[in-house]
PDB file of C-alpha atoms in Angstrom:
ATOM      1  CA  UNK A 159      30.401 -25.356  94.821  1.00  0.00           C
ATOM      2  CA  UNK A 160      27.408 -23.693  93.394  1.00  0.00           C
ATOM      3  CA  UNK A 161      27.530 -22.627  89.343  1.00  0.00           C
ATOM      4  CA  UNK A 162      26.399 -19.271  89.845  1.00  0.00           C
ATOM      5  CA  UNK A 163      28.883 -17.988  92.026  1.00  0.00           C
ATOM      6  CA  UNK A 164      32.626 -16.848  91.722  1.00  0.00           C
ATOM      7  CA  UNK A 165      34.340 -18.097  94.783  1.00  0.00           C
ATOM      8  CA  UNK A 166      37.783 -16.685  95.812  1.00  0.00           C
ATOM      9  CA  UNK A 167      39.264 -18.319  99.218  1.00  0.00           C
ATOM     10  CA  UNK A 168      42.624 -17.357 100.580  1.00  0.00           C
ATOM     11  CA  UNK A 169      43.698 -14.223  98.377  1.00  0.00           C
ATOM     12  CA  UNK A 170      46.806 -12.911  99.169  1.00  0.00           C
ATOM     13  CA  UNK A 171      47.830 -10.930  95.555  1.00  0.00           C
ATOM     14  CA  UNK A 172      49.367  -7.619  96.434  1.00  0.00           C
ATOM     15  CA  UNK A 173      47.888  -5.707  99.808  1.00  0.00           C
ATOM     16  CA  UNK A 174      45.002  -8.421  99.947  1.00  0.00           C
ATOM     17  CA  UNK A 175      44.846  -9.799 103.637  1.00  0.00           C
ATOM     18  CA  UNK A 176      43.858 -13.786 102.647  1.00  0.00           C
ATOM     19  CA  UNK A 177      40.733 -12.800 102.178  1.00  0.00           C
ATOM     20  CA  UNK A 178      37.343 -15.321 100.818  1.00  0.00           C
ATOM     21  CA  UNK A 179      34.518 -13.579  98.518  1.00  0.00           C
ATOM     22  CA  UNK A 180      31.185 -15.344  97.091  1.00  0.00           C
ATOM     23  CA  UNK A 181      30.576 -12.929  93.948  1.00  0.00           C
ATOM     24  CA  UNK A 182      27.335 -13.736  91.952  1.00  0.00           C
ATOM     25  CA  UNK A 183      27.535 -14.722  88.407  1.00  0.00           C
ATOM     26  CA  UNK A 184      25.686 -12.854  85.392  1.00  0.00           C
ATOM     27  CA  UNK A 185      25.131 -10.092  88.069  1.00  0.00           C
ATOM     28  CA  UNK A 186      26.092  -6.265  88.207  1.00  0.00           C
ATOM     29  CA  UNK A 187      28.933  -6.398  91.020  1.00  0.00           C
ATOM     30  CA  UNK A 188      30.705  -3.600  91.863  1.00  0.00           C
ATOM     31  CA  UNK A 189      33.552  -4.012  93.961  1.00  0.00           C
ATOM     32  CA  UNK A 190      34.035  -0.235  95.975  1.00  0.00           C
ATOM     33  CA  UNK A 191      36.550   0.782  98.930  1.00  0.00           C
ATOM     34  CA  UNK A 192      38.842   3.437  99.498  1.00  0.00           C
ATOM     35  CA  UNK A 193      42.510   4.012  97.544  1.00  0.00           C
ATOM     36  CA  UNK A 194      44.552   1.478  98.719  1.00  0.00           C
ATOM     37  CA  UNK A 195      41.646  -1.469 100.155  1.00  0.00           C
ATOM     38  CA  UNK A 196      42.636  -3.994  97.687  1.00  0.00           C
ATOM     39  CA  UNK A 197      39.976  -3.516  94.883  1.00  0.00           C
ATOM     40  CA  UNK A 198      42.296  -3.806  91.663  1.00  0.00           C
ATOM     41  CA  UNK A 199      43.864  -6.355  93.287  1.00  0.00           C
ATOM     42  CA  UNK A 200      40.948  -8.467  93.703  1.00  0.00           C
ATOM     43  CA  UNK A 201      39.439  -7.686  90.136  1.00  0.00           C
ATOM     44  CA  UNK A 202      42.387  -7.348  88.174  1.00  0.00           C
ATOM     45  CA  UNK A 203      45.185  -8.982  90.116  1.00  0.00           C
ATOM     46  CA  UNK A 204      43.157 -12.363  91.024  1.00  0.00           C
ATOM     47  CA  UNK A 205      39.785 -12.994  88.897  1.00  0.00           C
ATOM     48  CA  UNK A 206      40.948 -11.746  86.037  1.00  0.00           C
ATOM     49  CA  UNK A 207      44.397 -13.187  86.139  1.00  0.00           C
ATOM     50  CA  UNK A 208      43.421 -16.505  86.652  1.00  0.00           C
ATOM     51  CA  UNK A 209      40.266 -16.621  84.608  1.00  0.00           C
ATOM     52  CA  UNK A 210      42.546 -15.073  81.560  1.00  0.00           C
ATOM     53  CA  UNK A 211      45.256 -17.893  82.494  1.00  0.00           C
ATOM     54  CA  UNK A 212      43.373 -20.742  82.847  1.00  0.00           C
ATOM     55  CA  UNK A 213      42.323 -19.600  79.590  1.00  0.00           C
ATOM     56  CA  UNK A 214      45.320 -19.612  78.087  1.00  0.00           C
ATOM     57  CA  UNK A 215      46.035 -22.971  79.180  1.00  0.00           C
ATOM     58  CA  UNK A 216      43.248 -24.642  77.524  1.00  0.00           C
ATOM     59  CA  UNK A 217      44.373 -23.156  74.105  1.00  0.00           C
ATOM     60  CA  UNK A 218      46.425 -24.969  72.135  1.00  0.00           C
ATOM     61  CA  UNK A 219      50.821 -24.872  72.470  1.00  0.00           C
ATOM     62  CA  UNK A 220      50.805 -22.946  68.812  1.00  0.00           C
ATOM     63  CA  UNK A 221      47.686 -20.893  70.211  1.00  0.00           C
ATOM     64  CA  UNK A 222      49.109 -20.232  73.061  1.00  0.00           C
ATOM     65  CA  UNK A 223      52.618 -18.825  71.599  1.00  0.00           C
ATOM     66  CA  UNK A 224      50.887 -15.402  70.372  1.00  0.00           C
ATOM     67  CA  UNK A 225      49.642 -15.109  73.636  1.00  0.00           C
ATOM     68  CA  UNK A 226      50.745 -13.386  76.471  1.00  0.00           C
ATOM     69  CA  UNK A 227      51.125 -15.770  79.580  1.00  0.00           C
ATOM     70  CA  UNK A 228      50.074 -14.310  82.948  1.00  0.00           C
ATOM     71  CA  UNK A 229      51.166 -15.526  86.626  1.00  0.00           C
ATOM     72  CA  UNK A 230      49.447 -17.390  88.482  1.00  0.00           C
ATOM     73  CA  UNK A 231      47.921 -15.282  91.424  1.00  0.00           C
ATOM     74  CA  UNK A 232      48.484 -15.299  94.939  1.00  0.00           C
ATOM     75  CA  UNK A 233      44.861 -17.245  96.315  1.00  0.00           C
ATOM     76  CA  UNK A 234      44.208 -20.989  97.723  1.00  0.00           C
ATOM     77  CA  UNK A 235      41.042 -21.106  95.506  1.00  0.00           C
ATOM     78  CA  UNK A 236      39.256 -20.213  92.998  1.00  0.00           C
ATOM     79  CA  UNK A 237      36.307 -21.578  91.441  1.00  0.00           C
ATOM     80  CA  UNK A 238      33.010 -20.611  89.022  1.00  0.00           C
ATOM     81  CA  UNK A 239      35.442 -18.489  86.573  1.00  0.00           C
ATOM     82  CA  UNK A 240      34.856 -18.195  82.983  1.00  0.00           C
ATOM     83  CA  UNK A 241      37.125 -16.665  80.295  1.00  0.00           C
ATOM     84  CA  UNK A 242      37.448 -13.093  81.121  1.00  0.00           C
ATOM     85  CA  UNK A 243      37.783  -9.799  79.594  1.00  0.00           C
ATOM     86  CA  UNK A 244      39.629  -6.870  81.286  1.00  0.00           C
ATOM     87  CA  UNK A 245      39.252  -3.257  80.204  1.00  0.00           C
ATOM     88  CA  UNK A 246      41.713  -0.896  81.905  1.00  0.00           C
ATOM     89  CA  UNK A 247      40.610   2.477  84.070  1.00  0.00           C
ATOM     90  CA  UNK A 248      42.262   4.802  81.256  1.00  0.00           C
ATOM     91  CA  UNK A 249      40.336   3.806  78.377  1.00  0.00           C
ATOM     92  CA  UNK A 250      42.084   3.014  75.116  1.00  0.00           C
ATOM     93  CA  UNK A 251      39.920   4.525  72.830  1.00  0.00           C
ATOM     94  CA  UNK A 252      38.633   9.024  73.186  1.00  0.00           C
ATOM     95  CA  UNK A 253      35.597   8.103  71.032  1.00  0.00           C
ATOM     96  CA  UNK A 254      32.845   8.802  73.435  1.00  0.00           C
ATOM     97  CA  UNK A 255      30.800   6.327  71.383  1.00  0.00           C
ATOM     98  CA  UNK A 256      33.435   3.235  72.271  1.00  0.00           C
ATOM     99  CA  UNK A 257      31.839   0.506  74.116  1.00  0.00           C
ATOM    100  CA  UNK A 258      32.687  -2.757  76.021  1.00  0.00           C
ATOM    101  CA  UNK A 259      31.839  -4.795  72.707  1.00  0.00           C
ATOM    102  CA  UNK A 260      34.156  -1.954  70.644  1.00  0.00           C
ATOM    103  CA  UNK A 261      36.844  -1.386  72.918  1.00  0.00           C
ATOM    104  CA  UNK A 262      37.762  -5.276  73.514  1.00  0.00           C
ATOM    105  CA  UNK A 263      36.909  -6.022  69.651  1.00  0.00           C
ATOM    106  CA  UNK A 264      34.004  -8.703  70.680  1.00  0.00           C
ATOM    107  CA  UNK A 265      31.362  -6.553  69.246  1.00  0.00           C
ATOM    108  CA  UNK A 266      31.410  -8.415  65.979  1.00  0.00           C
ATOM    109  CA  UNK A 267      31.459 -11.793  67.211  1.00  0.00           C
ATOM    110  CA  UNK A 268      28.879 -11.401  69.193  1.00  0.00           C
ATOM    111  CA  UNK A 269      26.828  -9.881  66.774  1.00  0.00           C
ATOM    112  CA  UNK A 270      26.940 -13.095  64.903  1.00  0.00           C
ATOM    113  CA  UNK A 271      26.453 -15.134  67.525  1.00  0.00           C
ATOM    114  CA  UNK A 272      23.256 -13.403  68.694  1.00  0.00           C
ATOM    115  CA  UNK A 273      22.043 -13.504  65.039  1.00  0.00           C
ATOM    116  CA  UNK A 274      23.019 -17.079  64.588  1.00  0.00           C
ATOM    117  CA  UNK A 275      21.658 -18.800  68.030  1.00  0.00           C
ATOM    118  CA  UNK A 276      19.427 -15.880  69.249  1.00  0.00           C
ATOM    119  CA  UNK A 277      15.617 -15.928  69.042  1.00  0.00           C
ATOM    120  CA  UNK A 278      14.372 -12.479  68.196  1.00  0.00           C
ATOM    121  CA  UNK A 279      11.475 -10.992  70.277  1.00  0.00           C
ATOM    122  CA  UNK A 280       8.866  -8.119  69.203  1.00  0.00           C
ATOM    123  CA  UNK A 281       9.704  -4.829  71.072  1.00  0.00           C
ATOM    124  CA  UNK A 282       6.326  -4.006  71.598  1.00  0.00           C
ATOM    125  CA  UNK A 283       4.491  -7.494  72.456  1.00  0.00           C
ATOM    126  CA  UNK A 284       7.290  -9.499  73.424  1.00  0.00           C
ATOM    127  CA  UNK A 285       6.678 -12.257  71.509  1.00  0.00           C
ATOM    128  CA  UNK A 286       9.200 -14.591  70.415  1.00  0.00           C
ATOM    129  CA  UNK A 287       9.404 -13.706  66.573  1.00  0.00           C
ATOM    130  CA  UNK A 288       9.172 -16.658  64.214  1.00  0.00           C
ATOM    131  CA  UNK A 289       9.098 -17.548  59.767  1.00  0.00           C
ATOM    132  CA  UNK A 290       6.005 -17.948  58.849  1.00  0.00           C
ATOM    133  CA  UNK A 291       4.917 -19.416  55.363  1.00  0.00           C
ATOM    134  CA  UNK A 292       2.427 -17.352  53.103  1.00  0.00           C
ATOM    135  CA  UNK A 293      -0.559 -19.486  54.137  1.00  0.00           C
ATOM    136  CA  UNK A 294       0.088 -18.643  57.651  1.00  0.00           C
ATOM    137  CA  UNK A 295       0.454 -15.323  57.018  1.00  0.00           C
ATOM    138  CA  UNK A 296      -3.059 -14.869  55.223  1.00  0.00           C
ATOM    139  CA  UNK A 297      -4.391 -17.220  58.096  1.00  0.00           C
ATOM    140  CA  UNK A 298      -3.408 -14.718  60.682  1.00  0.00           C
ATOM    141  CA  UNK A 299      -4.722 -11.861  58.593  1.00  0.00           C
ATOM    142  CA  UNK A 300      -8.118 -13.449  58.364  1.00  0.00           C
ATOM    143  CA  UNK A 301      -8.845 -13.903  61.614  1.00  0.00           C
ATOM    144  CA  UNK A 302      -7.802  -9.835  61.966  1.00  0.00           C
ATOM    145  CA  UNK A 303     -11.890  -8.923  63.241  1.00  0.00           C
ATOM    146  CA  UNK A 304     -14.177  -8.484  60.137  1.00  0.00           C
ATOM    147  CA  UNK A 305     -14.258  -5.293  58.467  1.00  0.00           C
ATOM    148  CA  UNK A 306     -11.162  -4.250  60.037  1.00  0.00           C
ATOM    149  CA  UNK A 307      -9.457  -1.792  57.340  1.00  0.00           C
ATOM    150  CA  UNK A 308      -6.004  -2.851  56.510  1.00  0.00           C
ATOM    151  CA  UNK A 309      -2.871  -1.837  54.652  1.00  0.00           C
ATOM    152  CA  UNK A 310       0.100  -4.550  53.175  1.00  0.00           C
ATOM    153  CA  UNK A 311       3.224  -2.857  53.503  1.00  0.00           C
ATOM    154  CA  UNK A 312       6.594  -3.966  52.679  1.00  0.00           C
ATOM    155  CA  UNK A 313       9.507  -2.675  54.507  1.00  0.00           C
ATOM    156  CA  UNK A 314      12.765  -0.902  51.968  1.00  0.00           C
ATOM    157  CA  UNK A 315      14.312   1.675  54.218  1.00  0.00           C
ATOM    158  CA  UNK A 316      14.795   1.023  58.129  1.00  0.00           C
ATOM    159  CA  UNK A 317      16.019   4.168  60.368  1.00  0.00           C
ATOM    160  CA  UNK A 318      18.663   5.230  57.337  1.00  0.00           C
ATOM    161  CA  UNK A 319      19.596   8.542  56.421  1.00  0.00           C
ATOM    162  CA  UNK A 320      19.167   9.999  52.796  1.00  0.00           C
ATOM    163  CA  UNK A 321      16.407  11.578  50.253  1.00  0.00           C
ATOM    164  CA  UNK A 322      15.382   8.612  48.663  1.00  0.00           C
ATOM    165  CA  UNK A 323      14.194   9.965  45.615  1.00  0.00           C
ATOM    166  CA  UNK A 324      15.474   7.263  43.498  1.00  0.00           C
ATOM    167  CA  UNK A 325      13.697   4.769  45.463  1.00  0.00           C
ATOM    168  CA  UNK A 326      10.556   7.221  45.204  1.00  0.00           C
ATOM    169  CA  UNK A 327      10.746   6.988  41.110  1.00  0.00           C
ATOM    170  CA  UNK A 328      11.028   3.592  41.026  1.00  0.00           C
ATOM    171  CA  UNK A 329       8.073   2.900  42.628  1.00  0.00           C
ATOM    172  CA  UNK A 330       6.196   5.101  40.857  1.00  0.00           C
ATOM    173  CA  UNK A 331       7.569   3.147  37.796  1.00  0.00           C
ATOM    174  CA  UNK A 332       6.289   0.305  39.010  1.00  0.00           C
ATOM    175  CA  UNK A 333       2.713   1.408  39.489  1.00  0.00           C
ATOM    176  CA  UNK A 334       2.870   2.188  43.227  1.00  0.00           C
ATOM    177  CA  UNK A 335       0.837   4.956  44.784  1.00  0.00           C
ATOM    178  CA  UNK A 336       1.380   5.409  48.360  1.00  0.00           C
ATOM    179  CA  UNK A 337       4.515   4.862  50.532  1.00  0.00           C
ATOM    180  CA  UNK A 338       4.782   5.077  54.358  1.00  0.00           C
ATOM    181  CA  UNK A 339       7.635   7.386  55.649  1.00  0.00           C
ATOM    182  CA  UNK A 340       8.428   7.659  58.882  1.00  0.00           C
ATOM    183  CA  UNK A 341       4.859   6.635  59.934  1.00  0.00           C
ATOM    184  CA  UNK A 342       3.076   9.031  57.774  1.00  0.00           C
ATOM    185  CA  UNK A 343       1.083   8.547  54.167  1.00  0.00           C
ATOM    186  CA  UNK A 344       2.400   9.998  51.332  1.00  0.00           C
ATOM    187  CA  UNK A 345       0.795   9.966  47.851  1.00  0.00           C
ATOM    188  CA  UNK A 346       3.610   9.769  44.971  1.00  0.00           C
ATOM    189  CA  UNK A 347       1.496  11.479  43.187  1.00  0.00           C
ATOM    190  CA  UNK A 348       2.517  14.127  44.810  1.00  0.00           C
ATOM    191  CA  UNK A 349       6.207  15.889  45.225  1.00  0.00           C
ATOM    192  CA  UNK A 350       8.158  15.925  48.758  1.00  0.00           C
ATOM    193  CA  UNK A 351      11.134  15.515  49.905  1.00  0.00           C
ATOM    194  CA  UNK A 352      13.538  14.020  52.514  1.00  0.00           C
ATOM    195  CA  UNK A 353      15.544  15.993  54.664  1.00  0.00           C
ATOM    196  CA  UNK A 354      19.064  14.052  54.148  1.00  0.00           C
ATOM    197  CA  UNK A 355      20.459  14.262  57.318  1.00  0.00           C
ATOM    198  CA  UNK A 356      17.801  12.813  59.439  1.00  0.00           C
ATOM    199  CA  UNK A 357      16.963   9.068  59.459  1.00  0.00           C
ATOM    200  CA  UNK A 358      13.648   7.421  58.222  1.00  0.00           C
ATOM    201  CA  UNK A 359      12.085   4.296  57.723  1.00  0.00           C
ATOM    202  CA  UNK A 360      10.482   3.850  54.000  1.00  0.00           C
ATOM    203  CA  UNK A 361       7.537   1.290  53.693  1.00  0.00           C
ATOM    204  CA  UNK A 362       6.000   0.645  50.389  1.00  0.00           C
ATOM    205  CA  UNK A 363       2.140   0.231  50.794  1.00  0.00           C
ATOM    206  CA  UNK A 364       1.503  -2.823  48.535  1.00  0.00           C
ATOM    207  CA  UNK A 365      -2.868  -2.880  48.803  1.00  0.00           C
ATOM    208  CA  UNK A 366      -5.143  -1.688  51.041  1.00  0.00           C
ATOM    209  CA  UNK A 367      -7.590  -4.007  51.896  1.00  0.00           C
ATOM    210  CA  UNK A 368     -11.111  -4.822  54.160  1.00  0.00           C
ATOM    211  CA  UNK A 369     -11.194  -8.040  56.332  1.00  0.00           C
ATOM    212  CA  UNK A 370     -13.745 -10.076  55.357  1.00  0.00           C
ATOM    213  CA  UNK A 371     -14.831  -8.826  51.682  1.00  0.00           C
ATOM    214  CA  UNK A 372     -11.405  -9.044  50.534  1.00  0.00           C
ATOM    215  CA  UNK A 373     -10.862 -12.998  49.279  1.00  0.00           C
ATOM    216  CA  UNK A 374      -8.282 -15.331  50.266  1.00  0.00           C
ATOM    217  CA  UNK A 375      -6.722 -15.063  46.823  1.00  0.00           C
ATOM    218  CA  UNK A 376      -5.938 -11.745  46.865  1.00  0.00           C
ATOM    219  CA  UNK A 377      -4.795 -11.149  50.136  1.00  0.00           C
ATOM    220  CA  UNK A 378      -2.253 -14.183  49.072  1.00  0.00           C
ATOM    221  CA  UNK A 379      -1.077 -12.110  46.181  1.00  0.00           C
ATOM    222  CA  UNK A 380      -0.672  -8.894  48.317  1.00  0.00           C
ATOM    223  CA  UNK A 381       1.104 -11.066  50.729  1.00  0.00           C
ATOM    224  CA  UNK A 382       3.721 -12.573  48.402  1.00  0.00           C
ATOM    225  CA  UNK A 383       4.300  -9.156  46.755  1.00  0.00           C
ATOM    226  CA  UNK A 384       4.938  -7.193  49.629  1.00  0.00           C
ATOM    227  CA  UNK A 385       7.649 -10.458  51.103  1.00  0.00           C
ATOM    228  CA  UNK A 386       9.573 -10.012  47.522  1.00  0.00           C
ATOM    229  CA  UNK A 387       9.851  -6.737  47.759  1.00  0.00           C
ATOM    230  CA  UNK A 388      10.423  -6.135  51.648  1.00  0.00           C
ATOM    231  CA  UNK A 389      13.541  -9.017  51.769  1.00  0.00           C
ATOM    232  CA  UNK A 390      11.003 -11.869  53.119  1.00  0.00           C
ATOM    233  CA  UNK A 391       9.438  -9.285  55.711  1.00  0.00           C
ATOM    234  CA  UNK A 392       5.674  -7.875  55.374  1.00  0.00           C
ATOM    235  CA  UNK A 393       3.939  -5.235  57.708  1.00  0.00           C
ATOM    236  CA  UNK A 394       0.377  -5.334  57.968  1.00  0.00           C
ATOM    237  CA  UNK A 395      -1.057  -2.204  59.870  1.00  0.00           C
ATOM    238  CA  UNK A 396      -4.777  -1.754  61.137  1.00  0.00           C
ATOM    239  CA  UNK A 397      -6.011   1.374  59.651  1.00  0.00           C
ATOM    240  CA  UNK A 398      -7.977   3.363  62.605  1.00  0.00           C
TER     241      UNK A 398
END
């Protein structure tokens, strides 16, 4: 049978009428009929019954013992399933902000699992996003078209709410004269302020520089200064 299919044959759980259903895998499916057609039954009664048993089965006997053990369901066949997760039609949870991940507490787990075996992409260019050493860094910067104006950021806030003032002084401590807030210059020279109930992004602009009478040296330095301070992460911006 083909691995991208859910095939049921012969399902007779509840008012189903031995019925057979192909349903795709890694698809959107929705099952629809009227009140009474058999559509719980199917989803709930059969697929997820036996996916969660089988399940169950291949855990181990102590595993298995905190686990509730489900019947097997009333079908000939059934083949393509994978463990399975089953949220019921009256939610759990009234926070309107509950989701699939929340509600069935998988959320964290697979956060971890997309950071661990994931490959991050840019949201702009779609490129698959990858550590670069300093060298290659500079390299790429260089070949930016000569006397391109650019800036060396490094990012310290990212779409968090707050005033940030003590991150302001700091930097102004440290000899720092321009930050970039929310996509806009500021001078901390100069005095303003955050609203604290909105969130904003806080880059740090580290040097300003000119492709192609700026040396190699210095955009090195620029480069390693802005990865300390941005957590290994540097922005570098073409000024229009």
């Amino acid at each position: 049978m083909p691995l991208d299919s859910i095939v049921v044959k012969g399902a007779r759980e509840h008012n189903l009428k031995n019925i057979d259903v192909v349903i795709p895998r890694d698809r959107l499916v929705v099952i629809t009929g009227v009140s009474g057609s058999g559509k719980s039954s199917l989803a709930f009664d059969t697929i997820y019954a036996e996916g969660q048993r089988r399940y169950v089965e291949s855990l181990s006997a102590y595993a298995r013992q905190f686990l509730g053990r489900m019947e097997k369901p009333e079908v000939d066949y059934i083949e393509g399933l994978s463990p399975a997760i089953s949220i019921d039609q009256r939610g759990p949870s009234k926070n309107p902000r509950s989701t699939v991940g929340t509600v069935t507490e998988t959320y964290d787990y697979l956060r971890l699992l997309f950071a661990r075996v994931g490959h991050p992409h840019c949201p702009k260019c779609g490129r698959e996003i990858v550590m670069q050493t300093v060298q290659q860094i500079v390299d790429a910067v260089q070949n930016i078209p000569g006397g391109s104006r650019i800036m060396v950021l490094a990012p310290l806030i990212r779409d968090r709410k707050g005033e940030y003032q003590a991150v302001f002084d700091d930097l102004r401590k440290a000899g720092y004269v321009r930050v970039r807030v929310d996509g806009h210059i500021y001078d901390l020279a100069e005095e303003f302020q955050l609203d604290k109930n909105k969130k904003h992004s806080i880059e740090v602009v580290v040097d300003r520089l000119v492709i192609g009478q700026s040396d190699q040296s210095r955009i090195a330095d620029s480069v390693e200064t802005a990865l300390k301070l941005g957590a290994g992460v540097v922005l570098v911006s073409i000024v229009d």
